[in-house]
Amino acid sequence: MPTTPAPAPFTADDYRARMARAAQSAADAGLAGVLVAPGPDLVYLTGYQPTAITERLTVLVLAAGQDPVLVVPTLEAPDAAHAPGAAALTLRDWTDGKDPYTVTAPLLDVDGRFGVSDNAWAMHLLGLQKELPGTSYVALTEALPMLRAVKDEHELARLEAAGAAADEAYGEIVKVGFAGRKETEVAADLAALLMKYGHSQVDFTVVGSGPNGANPHHEAGDRTIEHGDMVVLDFGGLKHGYGSDTTRTVHVGEPGVAERRVHDVVREAQQAGFEAVRPGAACQDVDRAARAVIADAGYGEYFIHRTGHGIGVTTHEPPYMIEGEERPLVPGMCFSIEPGIYLPGRFGVRIEDIVTVTDDGGRRLNNTDRAMAIVE
């Protein structure tokens, strides 16, 4: 198996620039600052991920014109001090038995409105509100939905590597036997292949055979895959800290006319969505383009989810390709295009690539054959 060198790690300067951009974006949105709890936002902004997320308060405080401060429990301060972005911020620790909210309060505008990372614990937010009753809070997805949406060249390289690794996994999985095996067995093969090709984390391995394929997020179960089944394979995870997510639909043995017809429609829809990608187009334009193909073919009621979602340090994040999302596409945005048709009790078909917006269109980060693969 050929190996490619790991990308150079992000530097303190990279994280300093991200934090400054987040603080300025918050100010531009009329916020006093941003409060970031452990999770993907904290990893993106500082490179720090606590060994365990517990009831002890950890929070990054960002505000324009103010140095970034990471409030951490004293027992976790040594780990935080070794985070890649630690040199770009100030650590302020608190010991067990002390009130962490009194430590954090002086960093905040007493009457300010703050963006808060979506996965912050309610107990911490309520603790801050009790300490500073004049403050108010809004979820970052609502206040700064594009915080992580536009990727730089180093992030794009990681996403491209993750996509290539998922492609390698697909190239191998279609060579194994499907008929007579349980969905869980094929899912385990997919997970092992993702790890083989450099993933550090497997987030999902959807294997939906026959009627189970009509459930878009079917969890692989004990159903035995049979000759004549359509099988939806949707899998992904993290490599070098960035996500992969791809879907192909295969058939065990020769498909019938109806199955070929549905697969062809979905493939045309996926292509239409891709061709709609260009700077300045609205996110909903991608959804509309893909959905129109499926609706025109008479299957509109069976396309039951959005056309795509953003991807980065998590496999699902803004922007979303869905009707009503008028936000314009910008070079560097990365998202899935994954139309599907789901016929209850019969089968489902989905085809998905990760796509990045370029200066004049789009570029796929998944490049395996989108034609229906025939497996044994």
XYZ file of N, CA, C and O in Angstrom, residues 97 106 108 156 159 221 267 299-300 350 364 373:
48
model
N -12.868 23.007 44.240
C -13.304 23.691 45.451
C -13.514 25.171 45.240
O -14.174 25.831 46.049
N -14.603 37.873 35.200
C -13.871 39.114 34.882
C -13.435 39.214 33.428
O -13.079 40.311 32.972
N -15.417 38.700 30.934
C -16.594 38.957 30.116
C -17.162 40.339 30.364
O -17.124 40.855 31.488
N -7.730 21.999 3.135
C -8.163 21.314 1.913
C -7.308 20.083 1.640
O -7.814 19.044 1.200
N -8.581 17.332 3.853
C -9.861 16.814 3.364
C -9.669 15.975 2.106
O -10.334 14.948 1.928
N -27.250 -3.947 10.545
C -27.838 -4.911 11.459
C -27.516 -6.334 11.063
O -26.588 -6.605 10.287
N -27.826 9.265 -10.049
C -26.523 9.680 -10.579
C -26.653 10.978 -11.367
O -25.804 11.876 -11.257
N -39.904 10.867 -8.792
C -39.538 10.301 -7.487
C -39.380 11.369 -6.405
O -38.771 11.109 -5.362
N -39.912 12.555 -6.633
C -39.686 13.660 -5.713
C -40.039 13.366 -4.276
O -39.324 13.767 -3.345
N -28.346 6.045 -2.943
C -27.744 7.355 -2.656
C -26.338 7.358 -3.247
O -25.628 6.341 -3.205
N -14.438 17.751 -7.067
C -14.775 16.601 -6.231
C -13.545 16.115 -5.453
O -12.447 16.050 -5.995
N -21.972 -0.417 -9.173
C -21.040 -1.547 -9.160
C -21.824 -2.834 -8.927
O -22.743 -2.879 -8.100
